[in-house]
Amino acid sequence: MYRKQECVAMLLAGGQGSRLYALTKEIAKPAVPYGGKYRIIDFPLSNCTNSGIETVGVLTQYQPLELNDYLGSGEPWDLDRAEAGVHVLPPFQRQRGADWYKGTANAIYQNIPFIERYRPEYVLVLSGDHIYKMDYSKLIAAHKEKQADCTIAVLEVEMEEASRFGILNTNPDGSIYEFDEKPAVPKSNLASMGIYVFTWDKLKKHLELDEANKKSDNDFGKNLLPAMLAAGERMFAYRFGGYWKDVGTIDSLWEANMDLLNPHVPLDLTGSEWRIYSRSPSAPPHYIGRAADVQNSMISEGCVIDGRVDFSVLFANVTVEEGAEVLDSILMPGTVVKKGAVVQYAILAENVTVGEGAVIGERPELCEDIKDWGVAVVAAGVGVGEGAKVPPKAMIEEDTP
């Protein structure tokens, strides 16, 4: 018999991350490196640990191998417990055959037996592609106080941007009376963060109803939540006021990394009160050579810097040779930038090699038409040849001569 848990967290981490293109060719989006020593999934896992949630089911599907290896036993997040901890939950073989997760609601539905082990009162549903720090215990406390069936975390956005989000329209007491998916003329600026807490018996009932509906896409936002509202369930919005970033696109991933270098952005990853934990690689201290020029950057363990680095985030074991320049860029573990090369406004995935004199990306002010500008991306393990030029917005997935 498993130990009863008041709340079990279910972390949706199976997304392909198609808008991240080359960066998610071989790994799931939650496993994408972030911030010099982290991966995106570190944020919801660390939030669970810091919020006192002991049991987390991680639902994987697309390219799960690296994510599974990274999670391991859950020890870095203090989630390696005998009767609780982190559990990887891929789609599994049944008597009638294997079923891929058809949608976010179906993914939770397929894992009802896992949740039932712990006999929880509440289930927290999380996404694996957001950068933020949140005390889930406060969200759960608000859910209890309202005697809610479902509570949805919301963020106030600018009204002119509200049409890009799923908007919740609420009464003065915070109860939800309408879901508005990307409205042309929004009634409010309360955007859903994709973070939900449910009273378990209500969620189980609606998961079963949703699964029985052959016309459903089995998705929380499209199907299950509107169905709960239509059924008259008690649904409330919970306002969140901290930093939150959906890193589902190249631009947003680049911006979220650059935010770490901005002293005016309230995102401290190392503070003792709400630390973000990670499985950091073992590497010696970084080395900054005498000829190097490093400004406004994050330099991780094992880096060897002999060139110029400005306003950039460098992960472990990156090498920047003498005469090379790295500006406004993100270099993931093991990348090498050789002599005379220039990397600017770019994201280089793991173990990329940039040949001597190559130029990757371009400054936006040098583009004749700003519509042609964007962050350049080079996929993991790719070699960019000596003297090669990679234009802005390019997605390089194969070796470039």
mmCIF file of C-alpha atoms in Angstrom:
data_model
loop_
_atom_site.group_PDB
_atom_site.id
_atom_site.type_symbol
_atom_site.label_atom_id
_atom_site.label_comp_id
_atom_site.label_asym_id
_atom_site.label_seq_id
_atom_site.Cartn_x
_atom_site.Cartn_y
_atom_site.Cartn_z
ATOM 1 C CA MET A 1 0.000 0.000 0.000
ATOM 2 C CA TYR A 2 1.392 3.389 -1.006
ATOM 3 C CA ARG A 3 1.414 6.226 1.508
ATOM 4 C CA LYS A 4 -1.559 8.561 1.087
ATOM 5 C CA GLN A 5 -0.701 11.963 -0.402
ATOM 6 C CA GLU A 6 -2.843 15.064 -0.070
ATOM 7 C CA CYS A 7 -1.779 16.180 -3.559
ATOM 8 C CA VAL A 8 -0.136 14.399 -6.492
ATOM 9 C CA ALA A 9 1.433 16.449 -9.299
ATOM 10 C CA MET A 10 1.172 15.320 -12.913
ATOM 11 C CA LEU A 11 3.728 16.989 -15.170
ATOM 12 C CA LEU A 12 2.982 16.955 -18.903
ATOM 13 C CA ALA A 13 6.409 16.542 -20.515
ATOM 14 C CA GLY A 14 5.668 14.680 -23.747
ATOM 15 C CA GLY A 15 5.574 17.616 -26.151
ATOM 16 C CA GLN A 16 7.558 17.584 -29.367
ATOM 17 C CA GLY A 17 8.259 21.311 -29.238
ATOM 18 C CA SER A 18 7.952 21.681 -33.010
ATOM 19 C CA ARG A 19 8.313 25.477 -32.815
ATOM 20 C CA LEU A 20 11.806 24.991 -31.373
ATOM 21 C CA TYR A 21 12.747 23.220 -34.613
ATOM 22 C CA ALA A 22 16.355 22.045 -34.581
ATOM 23 C CA LEU A 23 16.668 22.201 -30.791
ATOM 24 C CA THR A 24 14.084 19.450 -30.243
ATOM 25 C CA LYS A 25 15.035 17.180 -33.126
ATOM 26 C CA GLU A 26 16.541 14.628 -30.732
ATOM 27 C CA ILE A 27 15.125 15.621 -27.315
ATOM 28 C CA ALA A 28 11.775 16.479 -25.767
ATOM 29 C CA LYS A 29 11.109 20.169 -25.162
ATOM 30 C CA PRO A 30 11.282 19.940 -21.334
ATOM 31 C CA ALA A 31 14.837 18.569 -21.671
ATOM 32 C CA VAL A 32 16.089 21.630 -23.611
ATOM 33 C CA PRO A 33 18.969 23.313 -21.710
ATOM 34 C CA TYR A 34 18.312 26.716 -20.141
ATOM 35 C CA GLY A 35 20.204 29.311 -18.150
ATOM 36 C CA GLY A 36 23.737 27.914 -18.203
ATOM 37 C CA LYS A 37 23.183 24.856 -15.967
ATOM 38 C CA TYR A 38 19.485 23.968 -16.041
ATOM 39 C CA ARG A 39 16.864 22.320 -18.220
ATOM 40 C CA ILE A 40 13.326 23.605 -18.618
ATOM 41 C CA ILE A 41 11.860 20.745 -16.571
ATOM 42 C CA ASP A 42 13.917 21.812 -13.535
ATOM 43 C CA PHE A 43 11.422 24.605 -12.860
ATOM 44 C CA PRO A 44 8.205 22.656 -12.230
ATOM 45 C CA LEU A 45 10.168 19.909 -10.432
ATOM 46 C CA SER A 46 11.892 22.432 -8.144
ATOM 47 C CA ASN A 47 8.579 24.198 -7.551
ATOM 48 C CA CYS A 48 7.098 20.871 -6.420
ATOM 49 C CA THR A 49 9.991 20.240 -4.028
ATOM 50 C CA ASN A 50 9.875 23.757 -2.600
ATOM 51 C CA SER A 51 6.068 23.546 -2.264
ATOM 52 C CA GLY A 52 6.176 20.312 -0.266
ATOM 53 C CA ILE A 53 4.731 18.070 -2.995
ATOM 54 C CA GLU A 54 6.376 14.658 -2.680
ATOM 55 C CA THR A 55 4.897 12.687 -5.601
ATOM 56 C CA VAL A 56 5.299 13.774 -9.220
ATOM 57 C CA GLY A 57 4.297 11.777 -12.289
ATOM 58 C CA VAL A 58 6.209 12.909 -15.395
ATOM 59 C CA LEU A 59 4.276 11.998 -18.543
ATOM 60 C CA THR A 60 6.703 11.485 -21.418
ATOM 61 C CA GLN A 61 6.155 10.582 -25.061
ATOM 62 C CA TYR A 62 8.283 12.317 -27.720
ATOM 63 C CA GLN A 63 12.044 11.535 -27.694
ATOM 64 C CA PRO A 64 12.053 10.564 -23.999
ATOM 65 C CA LEU A 65 15.496 8.948 -23.642
ATOM 66 C CA GLU A 66 17.553 11.997 -22.653
ATOM 67 C CA LEU A 67 14.785 13.278 -20.409
ATOM 68 C CA ASN A 68 14.528 9.891 -18.676
ATOM 69 C CA ASP A 69 18.295 9.791 -18.148
ATOM 70 C CA TYR A 70 18.257 13.325 -16.789
ATOM 71 C CA LEU A 71 15.479 12.624 -14.285
ATOM 72 C CA GLY A 72 17.046 9.383 -13.057
ATOM 73 C CA SER A 73 15.854 8.645 -9.530
ATOM 74 C CA GLY A 74 14.890 12.274 -8.884
ATOM 75 C CA GLU A 75 17.701 12.773 -6.359
ATOM 76 C CA PRO A 76 18.754 16.354 -7.390
ATOM 77 C CA TRP A 77 15.209 17.578 -6.632
ATOM 78 C CA ASP A 78 14.855 15.522 -3.415
ATOM 79 C CA LEU A 79 12.284 13.358 -5.199
ATOM 80 C CA ASP A 80 13.974 9.974 -4.724
ATOM 81 C CA ARG A 81 11.692 8.660 -2.008
ATOM 82 C CA ALA A 82 10.698 5.072 -1.400
ATOM 83 C CA GLU A 83 6.922 5.591 -1.288
ATOM 84 C CA ALA A 84 6.707 8.839 -3.261
ATOM 85 C CA GLY A 85 9.164 10.729 -5.488
ATOM 86 C CA VAL A 86 9.339 11.247 -9.250
ATOM 87 C CA HIS A 87 7.944 8.606 -11.628
ATOM 88 C CA VAL A 88 8.382 8.609 -15.416
ATOM 89 C CA LEU A 89 5.070 7.613 -17.045
ATOM 90 C CA PRO A 90 5.336 6.833 -20.780
ATOM 91 C CA PRO A 91 2.419 5.390 -22.765
ATOM 92 C CA PHE A 92 2.431 1.653 -22.045
ATOM 93 C CA GLN A 93 1.370 -1.594 -23.579
ATOM 94 C CA ARG A 94 -2.115 -2.832 -22.701
ATOM 95 C CA GLN A 95 -3.861 -6.083 -23.581
ATOM 96 C CA ARG A 96 -5.540 -4.404 -26.535
ATOM 97 C CA GLY A 97 -2.334 -2.717 -27.675
ATOM 98 C CA ALA A 98 -0.350 0.434 -26.957
ATOM 99 C CA ASP A 99 -2.070 3.817 -26.931
ATOM 100 C CA TRP A 100 -0.137 7.025 -27.528
ATOM 101 C CA TYR A 101 -1.304 9.912 -25.408
ATOM 102 C CA LYS A 102 -3.951 11.485 -27.645
ATOM 103 C CA GLY A 103 -4.092 14.779 -25.763
ATOM 104 C CA THR A 104 -3.315 16.317 -22.395
ATOM 105 C CA ALA A 105 -6.527 15.028 -20.784
ATOM 106 C CA ASN A 106 -6.073 11.561 -22.245
ATOM 107 C CA ALA A 107 -2.523 11.446 -20.864
ATOM 108 C CA ILE A 108 -3.861 11.968 -17.345
ATOM 109 C CA TYR A 109 -6.751 9.552 -17.999
ATOM 110 C CA GLN A 110 -4.337 6.757 -18.953
ATOM 111 C CA ASN A 111 -2.567 7.240 -15.622
ATOM 112 C CA ILE A 112 -5.604 7.133 -13.318
ATOM 113 C CA PRO A 113 -4.248 3.883 -11.735
ATOM 114 C CA PHE A 114 -0.985 5.688 -10.846
ATOM 115 C CA ILE A 115 -2.863 8.549 -9.187
ATOM 116 C CA GLU A 116 -5.203 6.189 -7.332
ATOM 117 C CA ARG A 117 -2.219 4.513 -5.635
ATOM 118 C CA TYR A 118 -1.812 7.595 -3.452
ATOM 119 C CA ARG A 119 -5.514 8.254 -2.743
ATOM 120 C CA PRO A 120 -5.047 12.032 -3.143
ATOM 121 C CA GLU A 121 -7.606 14.705 -2.381
ATOM 122 C CA TYR A 122 -6.125 16.988 -5.045
ATOM 123 C CA VAL A 123 -4.255 16.624 -8.326
ATOM 124 C CA LEU A 124 -1.999 19.363 -9.677
ATOM 125 C CA VAL A 125 -1.558 19.373 -13.478
ATOM 126 C CA LEU A 126 1.566 21.142 -14.754
ATOM 127 C CA SER A 127 3.240 21.869 -18.060
ATOM 128 C CA GLY A 128 6.897 21.091 -18.710
ATOM 129 C CA ASP A 129 7.734 24.107 -20.888
ATOM 130 C CA HIS A 130 7.471 27.161 -18.629
ATOM 131 C CA ILE A 131 10.134 29.168 -16.773
ATOM 132 C CA TYR A 132 8.780 30.425 -13.437
ATOM 133 C CA LYS A 133 8.919 30.065 -9.649
ATOM 134 C CA MET A 134 5.577 29.366 -7.948
ATOM 135 C CA ASP A 135 4.543 28.158 -4.511
ATOM 136 C CA TYR A 136 1.955 25.547 -5.412
ATOM 137 C CA SER A 137 0.939 25.227 -1.750
ATOM 138 C CA LYS A 138 -0.611 28.714 -1.974
ATOM 139 C CA LEU A 139 -2.517 27.679 -5.103
ATOM 140 C CA ILE A 140 -3.826 24.578 -3.316
ATOM 141 C CA ALA A 141 -4.740 26.649 -0.232
ATOM 142 C CA ALA A 142 -6.777 29.026 -2.425
ATOM 143 C CA HIS A 143 -8.477 26.009 -4.016
ATOM 144 C CA LYS A 144 -9.464 24.683 -0.566
ATOM 145 C CA GLU A 145 -10.642 28.079 0.652
ATOM 146 C CA LYS A 146 -13.020 28.454 -2.300
ATOM 147 C CA GLN A 147 -14.141 24.817 -1.994
ATOM 148 C CA ALA A 148 -13.400 24.685 -5.719
ATOM 149 C CA ASP A 149 -13.548 21.737 -8.074
ATOM 150 C CA CYS A 150 -10.883 23.295 -10.307
ATOM 151 C CA THR A 151 -8.577 26.273 -9.824
ATOM 152 C CA ILE A 152 -6.605 27.687 -12.761
ATOM 153 C CA ALA A 153 -3.500 29.850 -12.333
ATOM 154 C CA VAL A 154 -3.732 33.035 -14.395
ATOM 155 C CA LEU A 155 -1.377 35.852 -15.284
ATOM 156 C CA GLU A 156 -2.419 39.388 -16.137
ATOM 157 C CA VAL A 157 -1.162 40.284 -19.619
ATOM 158 C CA GLU A 158 -1.365 43.518 -21.579
ATOM 159 C CA MET A 159 -4.821 43.911 -23.131
ATOM 160 C CA GLU A 160 -3.287 44.376 -26.581
ATOM 161 C CA GLU A 161 -1.619 40.947 -26.203
ATOM 162 C CA ALA A 162 -4.627 39.144 -24.675
ATOM 163 C CA SER A 163 -5.835 37.821 -28.043
ATOM 164 C CA ARG A 164 -2.724 35.576 -28.153
ATOM 165 C CA PHE A 165 -3.782 33.649 -25.025
ATOM 166 C CA GLY A 166 -6.556 31.534 -23.626
ATOM 167 C CA ILE A 167 -8.459 34.132 -21.599
ATOM 168 C CA LEU A 168 -10.596 33.437 -18.518
ATOM 169 C CA ASN A 169 -13.521 35.728 -17.799
ATOM 170 C CA THR A 170 -14.387 35.882 -14.093
ATOM 171 C CA ASN A 171 -16.930 37.224 -11.645
ATOM 172 C CA PRO A 172 -15.846 39.593 -8.825
ATOM 173 C CA ASP A 173 -15.297 36.598 -6.485
ATOM 174 C CA GLY A 174 -12.845 35.039 -8.954
ATOM 175 C CA SER A 175 -15.234 32.352 -10.165
ATOM 176 C CA ILE A 176 -14.914 31.606 -13.882
ATOM 177 C CA TYR A 177 -17.950 32.079 -16.086
ATOM 178 C CA GLU A 178 -16.332 31.787 -19.548
ATOM 179 C CA PHE A 179 -13.315 30.427 -21.395
ATOM 180 C CA ASP A 180 -12.270 32.536 -24.380
ATOM 181 C CA GLU A 181 -9.589 30.898 -26.564
ATOM 182 C CA LYS A 182 -7.504 33.614 -28.279
ATOM 183 C CA PRO A 183 -10.416 36.092 -28.497
ATOM 184 C CA ALA A 184 -10.373 38.796 -31.195
ATOM 185 C CA VAL A 185 -11.943 41.205 -28.691
ATOM 186 C CA PRO A 186 -10.957 40.045 -25.183
ATOM 187 C CA LYS A 187 -13.186 40.841 -22.198
ATOM 188 C CA SER A 188 -10.347 40.510 -19.687
ATOM 189 C CA ASN A 189 -6.571 40.153 -19.527
ATOM 190 C CA LEU A 190 -6.443 37.031 -17.334
ATOM 191 C CA ALA A 191 -4.427 34.502 -19.328
ATOM 192 C CA SER A 192 -4.372 30.828 -18.379
ATOM 193 C CA MET A 193 -0.891 29.608 -17.408
ATOM 194 C CA GLY A 194 -1.700 25.946 -18.057
ATOM 195 C CA ILE A 195 -1.383 25.207 -14.322
ATOM 196 C CA TYR A 196 -4.436 23.569 -12.735
ATOM 197 C CA VAL A 197 -5.378 22.066 -9.370
ATOM 198 C CA PHE A 198 -8.396 19.764 -9.250
ATOM 199 C CA THR A 199 -10.334 18.028 -6.549
ATOM 200 C CA TRP A 200 -9.503 14.459 -7.562
ATOM 201 C CA ASP A 201 -12.951 12.879 -7.541
ATOM 202 C CA LYS A 202 -14.266 15.649 -9.838
ATOM 203 C CA LEU A 203 -11.300 15.395 -12.191
ATOM 204 C CA LYS A 204 -11.587 11.600 -12.404
ATOM 205 C CA LYS A 205 -15.306 11.878 -13.241
ATOM 206 C CA HIS A 206 -14.683 14.377 -16.056
ATOM 207 C CA LEU A 207 -11.670 12.478 -17.427
ATOM 208 C CA GLU A 208 -13.921 9.428 -17.809
ATOM 209 C CA LEU A 209 -16.676 11.478 -19.454
ATOM 210 C CA ASP A 210 -14.174 13.094 -21.820
ATOM 211 C CA GLU A 211 -12.689 9.731 -22.776
ATOM 212 C CA ALA A 212 -16.173 8.381 -23.547
ATOM 213 C CA ASN A 213 -16.844 11.313 -25.909
ATOM 214 C CA LYS A 214 -15.562 10.100 -29.304
ATOM 215 C CA LYS A 215 -15.705 13.657 -30.694
ATOM 216 C CA SER A 216 -13.343 15.048 -28.050
ATOM 217 C CA ASP A 217 -9.724 15.966 -28.755
ATOM 218 C CA ASN A 218 -9.050 14.886 -25.162
ATOM 219 C CA ASP A 219 -7.432 18.230 -24.368
ATOM 220 C CA PHE A 220 -7.756 20.181 -21.118
ATOM 221 C CA GLY A 221 -8.099 23.635 -22.653
ATOM 222 C CA LYS A 222 -10.306 22.662 -25.598
ATOM 223 C CA ASN A 223 -12.516 20.010 -24.037
ATOM 224 C CA LEU A 224 -12.299 19.047 -20.385
ATOM 225 C CA LEU A 225 -12.279 22.479 -18.744
ATOM 226 C CA PRO A 226 -15.170 23.870 -20.854
ATOM 227 C CA ALA A 227 -17.120 20.674 -20.119
ATOM 228 C CA MET A 228 -16.580 21.130 -16.391
ATOM 229 C CA LEU A 229 -17.778 24.728 -16.642
ATOM 230 C CA ALA A 230 -20.847 23.691 -18.637
ATOM 231 C CA ALA A 231 -21.622 21.080 -15.987
ATOM 232 C CA GLY A 232 -21.749 23.785 -13.333
ATOM 233 C CA GLU A 233 -18.604 22.769 -11.432
ATOM 234 C CA ARG A 234 -17.005 25.338 -9.101
ATOM 235 C CA MET A 235 -14.090 26.826 -11.059
ATOM 236 C CA PHE A 236 -11.919 29.717 -9.915
ATOM 237 C CA ALA A 237 -8.965 31.753 -11.174
ATOM 238 C CA TYR A 238 -5.813 32.138 -9.056
ATOM 239 C CA ARG A 239 -3.800 35.256 -9.862
ATOM 240 C CA PHE A 240 -0.019 34.866 -10.123
ATOM 241 C CA GLY A 241 2.196 37.941 -9.984
ATOM 242 C CA GLY A 242 5.731 36.663 -10.539
ATOM 243 C CA TYR A 243 7.958 36.024 -13.564
ATOM 244 C CA TRP A 244 6.571 33.489 -16.045
ATOM 245 C CA LYS A 245 7.711 32.679 -19.559
ATOM 246 C CA ASP A 246 6.378 30.140 -22.029
ATOM 247 C CA VAL A 247 9.521 29.013 -23.859
ATOM 248 C CA GLY A 248 7.767 27.300 -26.732
ATOM 249 C CA THR A 249 9.445 29.313 -29.501
ATOM 250 C CA ILE A 250 13.019 30.164 -30.468
ATOM 251 C CA ASP A 251 12.483 33.855 -29.704
ATOM 252 C CA SER A 252 10.934 33.198 -26.280
ATOM 253 C CA LEU A 253 13.697 30.743 -25.333
ATOM 254 C CA TRP A 254 16.328 33.290 -26.341
ATOM 255 C CA GLU A 255 14.519 36.070 -24.442
ATOM 256 C CA ALA A 256 14.146 33.946 -21.302
ATOM 257 C CA ASN A 257 17.902 33.299 -21.249
ATOM 258 C CA MET A 258 18.667 36.976 -21.847
ATOM 259 C CA ASP A 259 16.328 37.876 -18.962
ATOM 260 C CA LEU A 260 18.819 36.202 -16.613
ATOM 261 C CA LEU A 261 21.355 38.874 -17.566
ATOM 262 C CA ASN A 262 18.921 41.731 -16.929
ATOM 263 C CA PRO A 263 19.143 43.043 -13.322
ATOM 264 C CA HIS A 264 15.630 44.454 -13.621
ATOM 265 C CA VAL A 265 14.014 41.038 -14.255
ATOM 266 C CA PRO A 266 12.966 39.324 -10.983
ATOM 267 C CA LEU A 267 14.313 35.829 -11.674
ATOM 268 C CA ASP A 268 16.950 34.618 -9.195
ATOM 269 C CA LEU A 269 17.723 30.936 -9.721
ATOM 270 C CA THR A 270 20.250 30.459 -6.919
ATOM 271 C CA GLY A 271 18.522 32.128 -3.960
ATOM 272 C CA SER A 272 18.387 29.935 -0.865
ATOM 273 C CA GLU A 273 14.673 30.556 -0.218
ATOM 274 C CA TRP A 274 13.381 29.145 -3.526
ATOM 275 C CA ARG A 275 16.270 27.481 -5.242
ATOM 276 C CA ILE A 276 16.017 25.881 -8.677
ATOM 277 C CA TYR A 277 17.653 22.452 -8.518
ATOM 278 C CA SER A 278 19.283 20.642 -11.434
ATOM 279 C CA ARG A 279 21.431 17.673 -12.345
ATOM 280 C CA SER A 280 24.582 19.662 -13.085
ATOM 281 C CA PRO A 281 27.470 18.080 -15.002
ATOM 282 C CA SER A 282 30.734 17.572 -13.185
ATOM 283 C CA ALA A 283 33.298 19.981 -14.627
ATOM 284 C CA PRO A 284 36.346 21.930 -13.426
ATOM 285 C CA PRO A 285 36.124 25.695 -12.789
ATOM 286 C CA HIS A 286 35.923 27.851 -15.897
ATOM 287 C CA TYR A 287 39.052 29.547 -17.235
ATOM 288 C CA ILE A 288 39.164 33.124 -18.513
ATOM 289 C CA GLY A 289 42.395 33.806 -20.460
ATOM 290 C CA ARG A 290 44.459 36.987 -20.301
ATOM 291 C CA ALA A 291 43.403 38.032 -23.791
ATOM 292 C CA ALA A 292 39.708 37.399 -23.065
ATOM 293 C CA ASP A 293 37.056 40.107 -22.754
ATOM 294 C CA VAL A 294 33.943 38.942 -20.875
ATOM 295 C CA GLN A 295 31.078 41.322 -20.082
ATOM 296 C CA ASN A 296 27.479 40.907 -18.828
ATOM 297 C CA SER A 297 27.483 37.118 -19.305
ATOM 298 C CA MET A 298 26.925 33.819 -17.504
ATOM 299 C CA ILE A 299 29.918 31.488 -17.829
ATOM 300 C CA SER A 300 29.466 27.930 -16.523
ATOM 301 C CA GLU A 301 31.911 25.350 -15.213
ATOM 302 C CA GLY A 302 34.477 23.894 -17.594
ATOM 303 C CA CYS A 303 34.392 26.802 -20.060
ATOM 304 C CA VAL A 304 37.651 28.026 -21.597
ATOM 305 C CA ILE A 305 37.374 31.634 -22.790
ATOM 306 C CA ASP A 306 40.192 33.334 -24.708
ATOM 307 C CA GLY A 307 38.017 35.522 -26.973
ATOM 308 C CA ARG A 308 35.284 38.116 -26.476
ATOM 309 C CA VAL A 309 31.957 37.234 -24.826
ATOM 310 C CA ASP A 310 29.273 39.849 -24.232
ATOM 311 C CA PHE A 311 25.642 39.529 -23.050
ATOM 312 C CA SER A 312 25.627 35.764 -23.553
ATOM 313 C CA VAL A 313 24.872 32.551 -21.678
ATOM 314 C CA LEU A 314 27.505 29.807 -21.949
ATOM 315 C CA PHE A 315 26.810 26.306 -20.628
ATOM 316 C CA ALA A 316 29.403 23.849 -19.301
ATOM 317 C CA ASN A 317 32.552 23.021 -21.276
ATOM 318 C CA VAL A 318 32.157 25.697 -23.968
ATOM 319 C CA THR A 319 35.350 26.903 -25.664
ATOM 320 C CA VAL A 320 35.759 30.371 -27.214
ATOM 321 C CA GLU A 321 39.178 30.645 -28.856
ATOM 322 C CA GLU A 322 41.310 33.768 -29.099
ATOM 323 C CA GLY A 323 39.975 36.303 -31.598
ATOM 324 C CA ALA A 324 36.482 34.751 -31.606
ATOM 325 C CA GLU A 325 33.426 36.786 -30.586
ATOM 326 C CA VAL A 326 30.174 35.604 -28.953
ATOM 327 C CA LEU A 327 27.549 38.341 -28.638
ATOM 328 C CA ASP A 328 23.908 38.172 -27.456
ATOM 329 C CA SER A 329 23.899 34.395 -27.829
ATOM 330 C CA ILE A 330 23.283 31.099 -26.040
ATOM 331 C CA LEU A 331 25.917 28.355 -26.339
ATOM 332 C CA MET A 332 24.886 24.959 -24.984
ATOM 333 C CA PRO A 333 27.296 22.387 -23.466
ATOM 334 C CA GLY A 334 30.421 21.373 -25.341
ATOM 335 C CA THR A 335 30.207 23.982 -28.101
ATOM 336 C CA VAL A 336 33.505 25.226 -29.626
ATOM 337 C CA VAL A 337 33.912 28.606 -31.351
ATOM 338 C CA LYS A 338 37.243 28.707 -33.167
ATOM 339 C CA LYS A 339 39.598 31.608 -33.898
ATOM 340 C CA GLY A 340 38.146 34.607 -35.676
ATOM 341 C CA ALA A 341 34.583 33.252 -35.726
ATOM 342 C CA VAL A 342 31.651 35.517 -34.814
ATOM 343 C CA VAL A 343 28.457 34.237 -33.184
ATOM 344 C CA GLN A 344 25.742 36.850 -32.653
ATOM 345 C CA TYR A 345 22.037 36.619 -31.844
ATOM 346 C CA ALA A 346 22.184 32.848 -32.077
ATOM 347 C CA ILE A 347 21.427 29.654 -30.163
ATOM 348 C CA LEU A 348 23.983 26.879 -30.645
ATOM 349 C CA ALA A 349 22.879 23.481 -29.320
ATOM 350 C CA GLU A 350 25.133 20.939 -27.643
ATOM 351 C CA ASN A 351 28.538 20.050 -29.118
ATOM 352 C CA VAL A 352 28.403 22.435 -32.086
ATOM 353 C CA THR A 353 31.743 23.348 -33.686
ATOM 354 C CA VAL A 354 32.081 26.760 -35.362
ATOM 355 C CA GLY A 355 35.026 26.854 -37.751
ATOM 356 C CA GLU A 356 37.639 29.611 -37.971
ATOM 357 C CA GLY A 357 36.335 32.847 -39.476
ATOM 358 C CA ALA A 358 32.722 31.628 -39.686
ATOM 359 C CA VAL A 359 29.911 34.097 -39.012
ATOM 360 C CA ILE A 360 26.620 32.977 -37.451
ATOM 361 C CA GLY A 361 23.705 35.395 -37.193
ATOM 362 C CA GLU A 362 23.556 39.146 -37.571
ATOM 363 C CA ARG A 363 22.771 42.218 -35.524
ATOM 364 C CA PRO A 364 19.173 43.396 -36.097
ATOM 365 C CA GLU A 365 20.200 46.951 -36.934
ATOM 366 C CA LEU A 366 22.271 45.668 -39.865
ATOM 367 C CA CYS A 367 19.299 43.935 -41.546
ATOM 368 C CA GLU A 368 17.796 45.909 -44.421
ATOM 369 C CA ASP A 369 14.342 44.609 -43.545
ATOM 370 C CA ILE A 370 13.698 43.730 -39.884
ATOM 371 C CA LYS A 371 11.242 41.046 -41.060
ATOM 372 C CA ASP A 372 14.265 39.106 -42.339
ATOM 373 C CA TRP A 373 15.939 39.177 -38.934
ATOM 374 C CA GLY A 374 15.670 36.522 -36.257
ATOM 375 C CA VAL A 375 17.743 34.350 -33.956
ATOM 376 C CA ALA A 376 19.903 31.847 -35.855
ATOM 377 C CA VAL A 377 19.883 28.246 -34.575
ATOM 378 C CA VAL A 378 22.386 25.416 -35.046
ATOM 379 C CA ALA A 379 21.353 21.881 -34.029
ATOM 380 C CA ALA A 380 23.316 19.594 -31.703
ATOM 381 C CA GLY A 381 26.544 18.104 -33.032
ATOM 382 C CA VAL A 382 26.603 20.183 -36.226
ATOM 383 C CA GLY A 383 29.840 21.543 -37.647
ATOM 384 C CA VAL A 384 29.826 24.990 -39.241
ATOM 385 C CA GLY A 385 32.704 25.130 -41.706
ATOM 386 C CA GLU A 386 35.636 27.519 -41.842
ATOM 387 C CA GLY A 387 34.552 30.898 -43.231
ATOM 388 C CA ALA A 388 30.894 29.841 -43.563
ATOM 389 C CA LYS A 389 28.122 32.393 -43.165
ATOM 390 C CA VAL A 390 24.853 31.472 -41.415
ATOM 391 C CA PRO A 391 22.190 34.149 -41.967
ATOM 392 C CA PRO A 392 19.792 35.403 -39.294
ATOM 393 C CA LYS A 393 16.700 33.257 -38.702
ATOM 394 C CA ALA A 394 18.451 30.205 -40.209
ATOM 395 C CA MET A 395 17.886 26.699 -38.801
ATOM 396 C CA ILE A 396 21.004 24.623 -39.465
ATOM 397 C CA GLU A 397 20.479 20.895 -38.912
ATOM 398 C CA GLU A 398 23.387 19.454 -40.928
ATOM 399 C CA ASP A 399 27.091 20.165 -41.269
ATOM 400 C CA THR A 400 27.774 23.327 -43.272
ATOM 401 C CA PRO A 401 30.951 23.465 -45.386
#
